[in-house]
mmCIF file of N, CA and C in Angstrom:
data_model
loop_
_atom_site.group_PDB
_atom_site.id
_atom_site.type_symbol
_atom_site.label_atom_id
_atom_site.label_comp_id
_atom_site.label_asym_id
_atom_site.label_seq_id
_atom_site.Cartn_x
_atom_site.Cartn_y
_atom_site.Cartn_z
ATOM 1 N N MET A 26 -17.408 -15.350 1.555
ATOM 2 C CA MET A 26 -17.693 -14.835 2.526
ATOM 3 C C MET A 26 -18.986 -15.420 2.899
ATOM 4 N N ALA A 27 -18.410 -15.102 4.554
ATOM 5 C CA ALA A 27 -19.363 -16.169 5.351
ATOM 6 C C ALA A 27 -20.746 -15.706 6.593
ATOM 7 N N VAL A 28 -21.807 -16.117 6.556
ATOM 8 C CA VAL A 28 -22.865 -15.982 7.653
ATOM 9 C C VAL A 28 -21.913 -16.221 8.966
ATOM 10 N N ILE A 29 -21.665 -15.354 10.329
ATOM 11 C CA ILE A 29 -21.659 -15.848 11.252
ATOM 12 C C ILE A 29 -22.533 -15.649 12.065
ATOM 13 N N VAL A 30 -23.088 -16.523 13.467
ATOM 14 C CA VAL A 30 -24.187 -17.392 14.182
ATOM 15 C C VAL A 30 -23.746 -17.206 15.444
ATOM 16 N N PRO A 31 -23.418 -16.879 17.084
ATOM 17 C CA PRO A 31 -23.662 -17.613 17.561
ATOM 18 C C PRO A 31 -24.308 -18.564 17.971
ATOM 19 N N VAL A 32 -24.341 -20.125 18.465
ATOM 20 C CA VAL A 32 -25.135 -20.803 18.726
ATOM 21 C C VAL A 32 -25.425 -20.471 20.393
ATOM 22 N N SER A 33 -26.553 -20.151 20.632
ATOM 23 C CA SER A 33 -26.878 -20.347 21.928
ATOM 24 C C SER A 33 -27.288 -21.901 23.071
ATOM 25 N N HIS A 34 -27.006 -22.021 23.607
ATOM 26 C CA HIS A 34 -26.846 -22.976 24.504
ATOM 27 C C HIS A 34 -28.683 -23.658 25.359
ATOM 28 N N GLY A 35 -28.819 -24.687 24.811
ATOM 29 C CA GLY A 35 -30.862 -25.108 24.860
ATOM 30 C C GLY A 35 -31.303 -24.607 24.147
ATOM 31 N N GLY A 36 -32.606 -24.588 24.324
ATOM 32 C CA GLY A 36 -33.776 -23.784 23.838
ATOM 33 C C GLY A 36 -33.656 -23.582 22.236
ATOM 34 N N ARG A 37 -35.127 -22.513 22.314
ATOM 35 C CA ARG A 37 -34.924 -21.916 21.118
ATOM 36 C C ARG A 37 -34.166 -21.296 20.337
ATOM 37 N N ASP A 38 -33.838 -21.501 18.808
ATOM 38 C CA ASP A 38 -32.484 -20.077 18.550
ATOM 39 C C ASP A 38 -32.661 -20.082 17.373
ATOM 40 N N ASP A 39 -33.419 -18.664 17.392
ATOM 41 C CA ASP A 39 -34.310 -17.775 16.153
ATOM 42 C C ASP A 39 -33.200 -17.454 15.345
ATOM 43 N N ALA A 40 -32.332 -16.933 15.901
ATOM 44 C CA ALA A 40 -30.502 -16.778 15.473
ATOM 45 C C ALA A 40 -30.260 -17.549 14.307
ATOM 46 N N LEU A 41 -29.941 -18.557 14.336
ATOM 47 C CA LEU A 41 -29.999 -19.415 13.629
ATOM 48 C C LEU A 41 -30.562 -19.719 12.493
ATOM 49 N N SER A 42 -31.965 -20.188 12.726
ATOM 50 C CA SER A 42 -32.874 -20.285 11.787
ATOM 51 C C SER A 42 -32.682 -19.193 11.190
ATOM 52 N N SER A 43 -32.400 -18.276 11.298
ATOM 53 C CA SER A 43 -32.506 -17.050 10.337
ATOM 54 C C SER A 43 -30.671 -17.215 9.602
ATOM 55 N N ALA A 44 -29.875 -17.447 10.265
ATOM 56 C CA ALA A 44 -28.727 -17.722 9.582
ATOM 57 C C ALA A 44 -29.126 -18.631 8.229
ATOM 58 N N ILE A 45 -29.441 -19.735 9.007
ATOM 59 C CA ILE A 45 -29.912 -20.534 8.078
ATOM 60 C C ILE A 45 -30.414 -20.205 6.402
ATOM 61 N N ARG A 46 -31.333 -19.614 6.764
ATOM 62 C CA ARG A 46 -32.858 -18.953 5.730
ATOM 63 C C ARG A 46 -31.561 -18.184 4.515
ATOM 64 N N LEU A 47 -30.516 -17.188 5.635
ATOM 65 C CA LEU A 47 -29.664 -16.579 4.464
ATOM 66 C C LEU A 47 -29.051 -16.803 4.236
ATOM 67 N N CYS A 48 -28.459 -17.940 4.761
ATOM 68 C CA CYS A 48 -27.360 -19.116 4.025
ATOM 69 C C CYS A 48 -27.891 -19.189 2.517
ATOM 70 N N ARG A 49 -29.325 -19.605 2.590
ATOM 71 C CA ARG A 49 -30.138 -20.498 1.940
ATOM 72 C C ARG A 49 -30.608 -19.504 0.073
ATOM 73 N N ARG A 50 -30.658 -18.753 0.559
ATOM 74 C CA ARG A 50 -31.019 -17.514 -0.212
ATOM 75 C C ARG A 50 -29.466 -16.620 -1.002
ATOM 76 N N GLU A 51 -29.032 -16.672 0.500
ATOM 77 C CA GLU A 51 -27.670 -16.269 -0.795
ATOM 78 C C GLU A 51 -26.237 -16.930 -1.014
ATOM 79 N N ASP A 52 -26.623 -18.387 -1.237
ATOM 80 C CA ASP A 52 -26.024 -18.902 -1.395
ATOM 81 C C ASP A 52 -24.370 -18.726 -0.818
ATOM 82 N N GLN A 53 -24.752 -18.767 1.048
ATOM 83 C CA GLN A 53 -23.398 -17.971 1.109
ATOM 84 C C GLN A 53 -23.067 -19.312 2.230
ATOM 85 N N PRO A 54 -22.008 -19.705 2.670
ATOM 86 C CA PRO A 54 -21.360 -21.152 3.952
ATOM 87 C C PRO A 54 -22.000 -20.381 4.985
ATOM 88 N N LEU A 55 -22.285 -21.212 6.273
ATOM 89 C CA LEU A 55 -22.500 -20.334 7.783
ATOM 90 C C LEU A 55 -21.230 -20.701 8.636
ATOM 91 N N ILE A 56 -21.066 -20.301 9.895
ATOM 92 C CA ILE A 56 -19.956 -20.174 10.998
ATOM 93 C C ILE A 56 -20.772 -20.163 11.659
ATOM 94 N N ALA A 57 -20.634 -21.436 12.529
ATOM 95 C CA ALA A 57 -21.382 -21.551 13.819
ATOM 96 C C ALA A 57 -20.711 -21.265 15.269
ATOM 97 N N LEU A 58 -21.047 -19.883 16.197
ATOM 98 C CA LEU A 58 -19.905 -19.968 16.338
ATOM 99 C C LEU A 58 -20.512 -20.228 18.335
ATOM 100 N N LEU A 59 -20.141 -21.716 18.559
ATOM 101 C CA LEU A 59 -20.471 -22.062 19.827
ATOM 102 C C LEU A 59 -18.962 -21.724 21.171
ATOM 103 N N ARG A 60 -19.595 -20.822 21.734
ATOM 104 C CA ARG A 60 -18.698 -20.413 22.745
ATOM 105 C C ARG A 60 -18.736 -20.680 23.687
ATOM 106 N N ARG A 61 -17.803 -21.094 25.178
ATOM 107 C CA ARG A 61 -18.184 -21.833 26.321
ATOM 108 C C ARG A 61 -17.432 -21.224 26.998
ATOM 109 N N PRO A 62 -17.310 -20.228 28.167
ATOM 110 C CA PRO A 62 -16.768 -20.062 28.938
ATOM 111 C C PRO A 62 -16.144 -21.391 29.547
ATOM 112 N N ILE A 63 -14.717 -21.144 30.134
ATOM 113 C CA ILE A 63 -13.965 -22.034 30.839
ATOM 114 C C ILE A 63 -14.525 -22.424 31.945
ATOM 115 N N GLY A 64 -14.678 -23.542 32.359
ATOM 116 C CA GLY A 64 -14.779 -24.317 33.618
ATOM 117 C C GLY A 64 -16.413 -24.744 33.277
ATOM 118 N N GLU A 65 -17.476 -23.617 32.692
ATOM 119 C CA GLU A 65 -18.682 -24.165 33.361
ATOM 120 C C GLU A 65 -19.611 -25.299 32.204
ATOM 121 N N PHE A 66 -18.650 -26.067 31.378
ATOM 122 C CA PHE A 66 -19.010 -27.081 30.503
ATOM 123 C C PHE A 66 -18.559 -27.585 30.705
ATOM 124 N N GLU A 67 -18.848 -29.521 30.989
ATOM 125 C CA GLU A 67 -17.898 -30.254 30.726
ATOM 126 C C GLU A 67 -17.723 -31.043 29.538
ATOM 127 N N GLN A 68 -16.459 -31.514 28.849
ATOM 128 C CA GLN A 68 -15.991 -31.714 27.146
ATOM 129 C C GLN A 68 -16.915 -32.540 26.754
ATOM 130 N N GLU A 69 -17.661 -33.094 27.765
ATOM 131 C CA GLU A 69 -18.550 -34.506 26.999
ATOM 132 C C GLU A 69 -20.294 -33.096 26.555
ATOM 133 N N GLU A 70 -20.960 -32.701 27.032
ATOM 134 C CA GLU A 70 -21.295 -31.885 27.301
ATOM 135 C C GLU A 70 -21.034 -31.136 25.897
ATOM 136 N N ILE A 71 -19.492 -30.368 25.764
ATOM 137 C CA ILE A 71 -19.195 -29.568 24.416
ATOM 138 C C ILE A 71 -19.689 -30.620 22.984
ATOM 139 N N ASP A 72 -19.218 -32.059 23.498
ATOM 140 C CA ASP A 72 -19.161 -32.717 21.921
ATOM 141 C C ASP A 72 -20.699 -33.276 21.788
ATOM 142 N N SER A 73 -21.541 -33.532 22.946
ATOM 143 C CA SER A 73 -23.162 -33.021 22.190
ATOM 144 C C SER A 73 -23.054 -32.210 21.650
ATOM 145 N N GLU A 74 -22.927 -31.032 21.845
ATOM 146 C CA GLU A 74 -23.680 -29.783 21.166
ATOM 147 C C GLU A 74 -23.154 -30.013 19.966
ATOM 148 N N ILE A 75 -22.121 -30.211 19.841
ATOM 149 C CA ILE A 75 -21.253 -30.151 18.530
ATOM 150 C C ILE A 75 -22.267 -31.315 17.441
ATOM 151 N N ASP A 76 -22.332 -32.624 18.450
ATOM 152 C CA ASP A 76 -23.294 -33.511 17.209
ATOM 153 C C ASP A 76 -24.035 -32.961 16.835
ATOM 154 N N GLU A 77 -25.100 -32.317 17.582
ATOM 155 C CA GLU A 77 -26.599 -31.982 17.382
ATOM 156 C C GLU A 77 -26.525 -30.957 16.621
ATOM 157 N N LEU A 78 -25.516 -30.249 16.603
ATOM 158 C CA LEU A 78 -25.805 -28.667 15.874
ATOM 159 C C LEU A 78 -25.301 -29.237 14.041
ATOM 160 N N THR A 79 -24.389 -30.152 14.606
ATOM 161 C CA THR A 79 -24.078 -30.934 13.023
ATOM 162 C C THR A 79 -24.996 -31.556 12.259
ATOM 163 N N ASP A 80 -25.652 -32.358 13.179
ATOM 164 C CA ASP A 80 -26.911 -32.540 12.575
ATOM 165 C C ASP A 80 -27.689 -31.713 12.392
ATOM 166 N N ARG A 81 -28.121 -31.036 12.909
ATOM 167 C CA ARG A 81 -29.151 -29.812 12.179
ATOM 168 C C ARG A 81 -28.473 -29.006 10.890
ATOM 169 N N LEU A 82 -27.382 -28.598 10.884
ATOM 170 C CA LEU A 82 -26.921 -27.578 9.894
ATOM 171 C C LEU A 82 -26.559 -28.958 8.750
ATOM 172 N N ASP A 83 -26.123 -30.209 8.960
ATOM 173 C CA ASP A 83 -25.810 -31.397 8.036
ATOM 174 C C ASP A 83 -27.876 -31.460 7.279
ATOM 175 N N GLY A 84 -28.478 -31.343 7.762
ATOM 176 C CA GLY A 84 -29.969 -31.065 7.339
ATOM 177 C C GLY A 84 -30.641 -29.915 6.841
ATOM 178 N N ALA A 85 -30.055 -28.918 7.036
ATOM 179 C CA ALA A 85 -30.140 -27.853 6.649
ATOM 180 C C ALA A 85 -29.532 -27.188 5.041
ATOM 181 N N ASP A 86 -28.851 -28.679 4.516
ATOM 182 C CA ASP A 86 -27.890 -28.558 3.129
ATOM 183 C C ASP A 86 -27.352 -27.230 2.280
ATOM 184 N N ILE A 87 -26.815 -26.624 3.635
ATOM 185 C CA ILE A 87 -25.693 -25.445 3.299
ATOM 186 C C ILE A 87 -24.183 -25.817 3.654
ATOM 187 N N GLY A 88 -23.294 -25.088 3.395
ATOM 188 C CA GLY A 88 -22.225 -25.078 3.603
ATOM 189 C C GLY A 88 -22.057 -24.444 4.734
ATOM 190 N N PHE A 89 -21.113 -25.452 5.600
ATOM 191 C CA PHE A 89 -20.934 -24.640 6.534
ATOM 192 C C PHE A 89 -19.510 -25.218 7.745
ATOM 193 N N ARG A 90 -19.285 -24.747 8.967
ATOM 194 C CA ARG A 90 -18.109 -25.016 9.961
ATOM 195 C C ARG A 90 -18.850 -24.690 11.420
ATOM 196 N N ILE A 91 -18.599 -25.091 11.711
ATOM 197 C CA ILE A 91 -18.896 -25.344 13.714
ATOM 198 C C ILE A 91 -17.250 -24.997 14.196
ATOM 199 N N ASP A 92 -17.380 -22.958 14.809
ATOM 200 C CA ASP A 92 -16.017 -22.919 15.174
ATOM 201 C C ASP A 92 -16.116 -22.743 17.085
ATOM 202 N N VAL A 93 -15.353 -23.278 17.333
ATOM 203 C CA VAL A 93 -15.589 -23.663 19.325
ATOM 204 C C VAL A 93 -14.584 -22.980 19.820
ATOM 205 N N ARG A 94 -15.569 -22.321 20.545
ATOM 206 C CA ARG A 94 -13.998 -21.474 21.482
ATOM 207 C C ARG A 94 -14.722 -22.162 22.654
ATOM 208 N N VAL A 95 -13.417 -22.352 23.547
ATOM 209 C CA VAL A 95 -13.269 -22.074 25.346
ATOM 210 C C VAL A 95 -12.854 -21.819 26.040
ATOM 211 N N ASP A 96 -13.510 -20.341 26.461
ATOM 212 C CA ASP A 96 -11.861 -19.565 26.794
ATOM 213 C C ASP A 96 -13.143 -17.831 27.612
ATOM 214 N N GLU A 97 -12.702 -17.409 28.034
ATOM 215 C CA GLU A 97 -13.452 -16.094 28.824
ATOM 216 C C GLU A 97 -13.678 -14.834 28.392
ATOM 217 N N THR A 98 -13.045 -14.503 27.323
ATOM 218 C CA THR A 98 -12.734 -13.467 25.717
ATOM 219 C C THR A 98 -14.603 -13.371 25.859
ATOM 220 N N ASP A 99 -14.943 -12.236 25.567
ATOM 221 C CA ASP A 99 -16.673 -11.744 25.483
ATOM 222 C C ASP A 99 -17.500 -12.299 24.216
ATOM 223 N N LEU A 100 -18.178 -12.731 24.248
ATOM 224 C CA LEU A 100 -19.162 -12.844 23.107
ATOM 225 C C LEU A 100 -18.648 -12.335 21.422
ATOM 226 N N ALA A 101 -19.118 -10.639 22.620
ATOM 227 C CA ALA A 101 -18.687 -9.454 20.892
ATOM 228 C C ALA A 101 -17.713 -9.658 20.561
ATOM 229 N N THR A 102 -16.527 -9.476 21.289
ATOM 230 C CA THR A 102 -15.409 -9.682 21.082
ATOM 231 C C THR A 102 -14.385 -11.026 20.045
ATOM 232 N N GLN A 103 -15.469 -11.944 20.528
ATOM 233 C CA GLN A 103 -15.263 -13.180 19.249
ATOM 234 C C GLN A 103 -15.588 -13.044 18.196
ATOM 235 N N ILE A 104 -16.875 -12.494 17.759
ATOM 236 C CA ILE A 104 -17.659 -12.317 16.722
ATOM 237 C C ILE A 104 -16.656 -11.679 16.562
ATOM 238 N N SER A 105 -16.336 -10.296 16.497
ATOM 239 C CA SER A 105 -16.126 -8.983 15.849
ATOM 240 C C SER A 105 -15.176 -9.834 15.199
ATOM 241 N N GLU A 106 -13.900 -10.302 15.899
ATOM 242 C CA GLU A 106 -12.382 -11.221 15.376
ATOM 243 C C GLU A 106 -12.951 -11.846 14.227
ATOM 244 N N LEU A 107 -13.500 -12.531 14.824
ATOM 245 C CA LEU A 107 -14.059 -13.596 13.655
ATOM 246 C C LEU A 107 -14.481 -12.933 12.217
ATOM 247 N N ALA A 108 -14.961 -12.081 12.993
ATOM 248 C CA ALA A 108 -15.683 -11.377 11.357
ATOM 249 C C ALA A 108 -14.296 -10.475 10.691
ATOM 250 N N ARG A 109 -13.768 -10.301 11.539
ATOM 251 C CA ARG A 109 -13.009 -9.106 10.509
ATOM 252 C C ARG A 109 -12.040 -10.322 9.485
ATOM 253 N N GLU A 110 -11.856 -11.864 9.899
ATOM 254 C CA GLU A 110 -11.167 -12.407 8.745
ATOM 255 C C GLU A 110 -11.955 -13.596 7.983
ATOM 256 N N GLU A 111 -13.344 -12.996 8.323
ATOM 257 C CA GLU A 111 -13.944 -13.914 6.765
ATOM 258 C C GLU A 111 -15.372 -13.936 7.272
ATOM 259 N N SER A 112 -16.171 -12.965 7.293
ATOM 260 C CA SER A 112 -17.642 -12.381 7.223
ATOM 261 C C SER A 112 -17.754 -11.278 6.303
ATOM 262 N N SER A 113 -19.029 -11.615 6.003
ATOM 263 C CA SER A 113 -19.883 -10.589 5.293
ATOM 264 C C SER A 113 -21.145 -10.148 5.784
ATOM 265 N N PHE A 114 -21.653 -11.255 7.319
ATOM 266 C CA PHE A 114 -22.589 -11.017 7.867
ATOM 267 C C PHE A 114 -23.177 -11.611 9.624
ATOM 268 N N VAL A 115 -22.904 -10.999 10.443
ATOM 269 C CA VAL A 115 -23.255 -11.588 11.005
ATOM 270 C C VAL A 115 -24.795 -11.458 12.028
ATOM 271 N N VAL A 116 -25.619 -12.391 12.235
ATOM 272 C CA VAL A 116 -26.833 -12.454 13.065
ATOM 273 C C VAL A 116 -26.978 -12.811 14.469
ATOM 274 N N VAL A 117 -27.651 -11.861 15.394
ATOM 275 C CA VAL A 117 -27.790 -12.649 16.956
ATOM 276 C C VAL A 117 -28.899 -12.349 17.055
ATOM 277 N N SER A 118 -29.401 -13.044 18.416
ATOM 278 C CA SER A 118 -30.490 -12.591 18.389
ATOM 279 C C SER A 118 -30.929 -11.736 19.845
ATOM 280 N N LEU A 119 -31.901 -11.315 20.160
ATOM 281 C CA LEU A 119 -32.085 -10.771 21.615
ATOM 282 C C LEU A 119 -32.616 -11.731 22.173
ATOM 283 N N ALA A 120 -32.796 -11.414 23.597
ATOM 284 C CA ALA A 120 -33.450 -13.311 24.466
ATOM 285 C C ALA A 120 -34.646 -12.590 24.443
ATOM 286 N N HIS A 121 -35.482 -11.600 24.844
ATOM 287 C CA HIS A 121 -36.542 -11.412 25.015
ATOM 288 C C HIS A 121 -37.535 -10.190 25.202
ATOM 289 N N LYS A 122 -38.700 -10.711 24.550
ATOM 290 C CA LYS A 122 -39.210 -8.970 23.854
ATOM 291 C C LYS A 122 -39.570 -8.089 24.514
ATOM 292 N N PRO A 123 -39.559 -6.881 24.519
ATOM 293 C CA PRO A 123 -39.211 -5.722 24.947
ATOM 294 C C PRO A 123 -40.328 -4.798 25.686
ATOM 295 N N ALA A 124 -40.070 -5.003 26.951
ATOM 296 C CA ALA A 124 -40.900 -4.822 27.976
ATOM 297 C C ALA A 124 -41.325 -2.946 27.811
ATOM 298 N N GLY A 125 -42.686 -2.854 27.547
ATOM 299 C CA GLY A 125 -43.093 -1.586 27.568
ATOM 300 C C GLY A 125 -43.058 -0.531 26.015
ATOM 301 N N GLY A 126 -42.843 -2.042 24.887
ATOM 302 C CA GLY A 126 -42.656 -1.212 23.700
ATOM 303 C C GLY A 126 -41.139 -0.542 23.191
ATOM 304 N N LYS A 127 -40.258 -0.902 24.150
ATOM 305 C CA LYS A 127 -38.620 0.160 24.329
ATOM 306 C C LYS A 127 -37.536 -1.209 24.055
ATOM 307 N N LEU A 128 -37.009 -1.249 23.380
ATOM 308 C CA LEU A 128 -36.351 -1.669 22.970
ATOM 309 C C LEU A 128 -35.040 -1.670 23.430
ATOM 310 N N ARG A 129 -34.295 -2.809 24.733
ATOM 311 C CA ARG A 129 -33.195 -2.124 25.237
ATOM 312 C C ARG A 129 -31.819 -3.658 24.385
ATOM 313 N N LEU A 130 -31.090 -2.471 24.086
ATOM 314 C CA LEU A 130 -30.388 -3.847 23.776
ATOM 315 C C LEU A 130 -28.958 -4.558 24.839
ATOM 316 N N GLY A 131 -29.159 -5.056 24.905
ATOM 317 C CA GLY A 131 -27.576 -5.693 26.024
ATOM 318 C C GLY A 131 -26.356 -5.238 25.345
ATOM 319 N N SER A 132 -25.554 -5.123 26.432
ATOM 320 C CA SER A 132 -23.755 -4.916 26.629
ATOM 321 C C SER A 132 -23.702 -5.356 25.133
ATOM 322 N N GLN A 133 -23.506 -6.706 24.878
ATOM 323 C CA GLN A 133 -22.442 -7.611 24.337
ATOM 324 C C GLN A 133 -23.351 -6.850 22.818
ATOM 325 N N ILE A 134 -24.808 -7.025 22.898
ATOM 326 C CA ILE A 134 -25.257 -6.326 21.729
ATOM 327 C C ILE A 134 -24.377 -5.053 21.480
ATOM 328 N N GLN A 135 -24.799 -4.253 22.108
ATOM 329 C CA GLN A 135 -24.270 -2.751 21.736
ATOM 330 C C GLN A 135 -22.699 -2.776 21.312
ATOM 331 N N LYS A 136 -22.117 -3.808 21.922
ATOM 332 C CA LYS A 136 -20.196 -3.817 21.973
ATOM 333 C C LYS A 136 -20.691 -3.981 20.124
ATOM 334 N N LEU A 137 -20.403 -5.080 19.888
ATOM 335 C CA LEU A 137 -20.891 -5.408 18.719
ATOM 336 C C LEU A 137 -21.365 -4.911 17.604
ATOM 337 N N LEU A 138 -22.239 -4.241 17.564
ATOM 338 C CA LEU A 138 -22.117 -2.973 16.937
ATOM 339 C C LEU A 138 -21.763 -1.868 16.514
ATOM 340 N N LEU A 139 -21.111 -2.112 17.853
ATOM 341 C CA LEU A 139 -19.670 -0.814 17.405
ATOM 342 C C LEU A 139 -19.161 -1.389 17.239
ATOM 343 N N GLU A 140 -18.342 -2.353 17.609
ATOM 344 C CA GLU A 140 -17.132 -2.864 16.597
ATOM 345 C C GLU A 140 -16.938 -3.696 15.365
ATOM 346 N N CYS A 141 -17.949 -4.395 15.359
ATOM 347 C CA CYS A 141 -18.192 -5.257 13.901
ATOM 348 C C CYS A 141 -17.700 -4.447 13.226
ATOM 349 N N PRO A 142 -17.055 -5.438 11.963
ATOM 350 C CA PRO A 142 -16.469 -5.112 11.091
ATOM 351 C C PRO A 142 -17.844 -5.025 9.324
ATOM 352 N N CYS A 143 -18.928 -5.852 9.955
ATOM 353 C CA CYS A 143 -19.939 -6.136 8.881
ATOM 354 C C CYS A 143 -21.590 -5.652 9.047
ATOM 355 N N SER A 144 -21.725 -6.095 8.422
ATOM 356 C CA SER A 144 -23.712 -5.458 9.034
ATOM 357 C C SER A 144 -24.079 -6.993 10.271
ATOM 358 N N VAL A 145 -24.736 -6.504 11.021
ATOM 359 C CA VAL A 145 -25.428 -7.296 11.463
ATOM 360 C C VAL A 145 -26.588 -7.555 12.109
ATOM 361 N N LEU A 146 -27.837 -8.829 11.864
ATOM 362 C CA LEU A 146 -28.861 -8.292 12.063
ATOM 363 C C LEU A 146 -29.282 -9.023 13.142
ATOM 364 N N VAL A 147 -30.505 -8.309 13.889
ATOM 365 C CA VAL A 147 -29.992 -8.494 15.119
ATOM 366 C C VAL A 147 -32.217 -9.164 15.312
ATOM 367 N N VAL A 148 -32.099 -10.310 15.525
ATOM 368 C CA VAL A 148 -33.386 -10.958 15.908
ATOM 369 C C VAL A 148 -33.643 -11.131 17.035
ATOM 370 N N ARG A 149 -34.973 -10.962 17.062
ATOM 371 C CA ARG A 149 -35.734 -11.249 18.772
ATOM 372 C C ARG A 149 -36.774 -12.893 18.703
ATOM 373 N N GLU A 150 -36.181 -13.479 19.541
ATOM 374 C CA GLU A 150 -36.033 -14.407 20.282
ATOM 375 C C GLU A 150 -38.149 -14.805 19.920
ATOM 376 N N GLN A 151 -38.553 -15.519 19.648
ATOM 377 C CA GLN A 151 -40.183 -15.584 19.533
ATOM 378 C C GLN A 151 -41.193 -16.226 20.407
ATOM 379 N N GLY A 152 -40.078 -16.714 21.095
ATOM 380 C CA GLY A 152 -40.735 -17.592 22.537
ATOM 381 C C GLY A 152 -41.770 -18.628 22.001
ATOM 382 N N ALA A 153 -42.685 -19.463 22.928
ATOM 383 C CA ALA A 153 -42.633 -20.632 22.322
ATOM 384 C C ALA A 153 -44.178 -20.933 21.577
ATOM 385 N N GLU A 154 -45.139 -19.563 21.597
ATOM 386 C CA GLU A 154 -46.019 -19.096 20.712
ATOM 387 C C GLU A 154 -45.672 -18.930 19.607
ATOM 388 N N GLY A 155 -44.143 -18.112 19.057
ATOM 389 C CA GLY A 155 -44.241 -17.565 18.329
ATOM 390 C C GLY A 155 -44.754 -16.506 17.287
ATOM 391 N N ASN A 156 -45.211 -15.662 18.430
ATOM 392 C CA ASN A 156 -46.588 -14.418 18.140
ATOM 393 C C ASN A 156 -46.003 -13.776 19.013
ATOM 394 N N ASN A 157 -44.951 -13.245 19.704
ATOM 395 C CA ASN A 157 -44.190 -12.405 21.082
ATOM 396 C C ASN A 157 -43.731 -11.495 20.187
#
């Protein structure tokens, strides 16, 4: 079974870092889900992202594959469908530190937690300082 992690566009990706650590520790392969909406990205941009991601994962010394999906299906549905096929674990991230100490999950994470057939680890993006 594999660990699935959706890959965000640019910037930090603490979910990917957490998934890599989990794959190393548990000796599991990683499936990086690169989802891009139709018409929002040029093929060259997607190819460049795939190349960068491949380089990062090659350096992580884990088994992996990159699953590229260019369509309008919502992310939670795509992750859940992929998890039904071949996952034992999903790692996703919250984009921001909770305001006022209250955690508010986005609608996609809520949907994923309800629909996903396996365990889901939600990590918080740490921000530039790493201590948020």
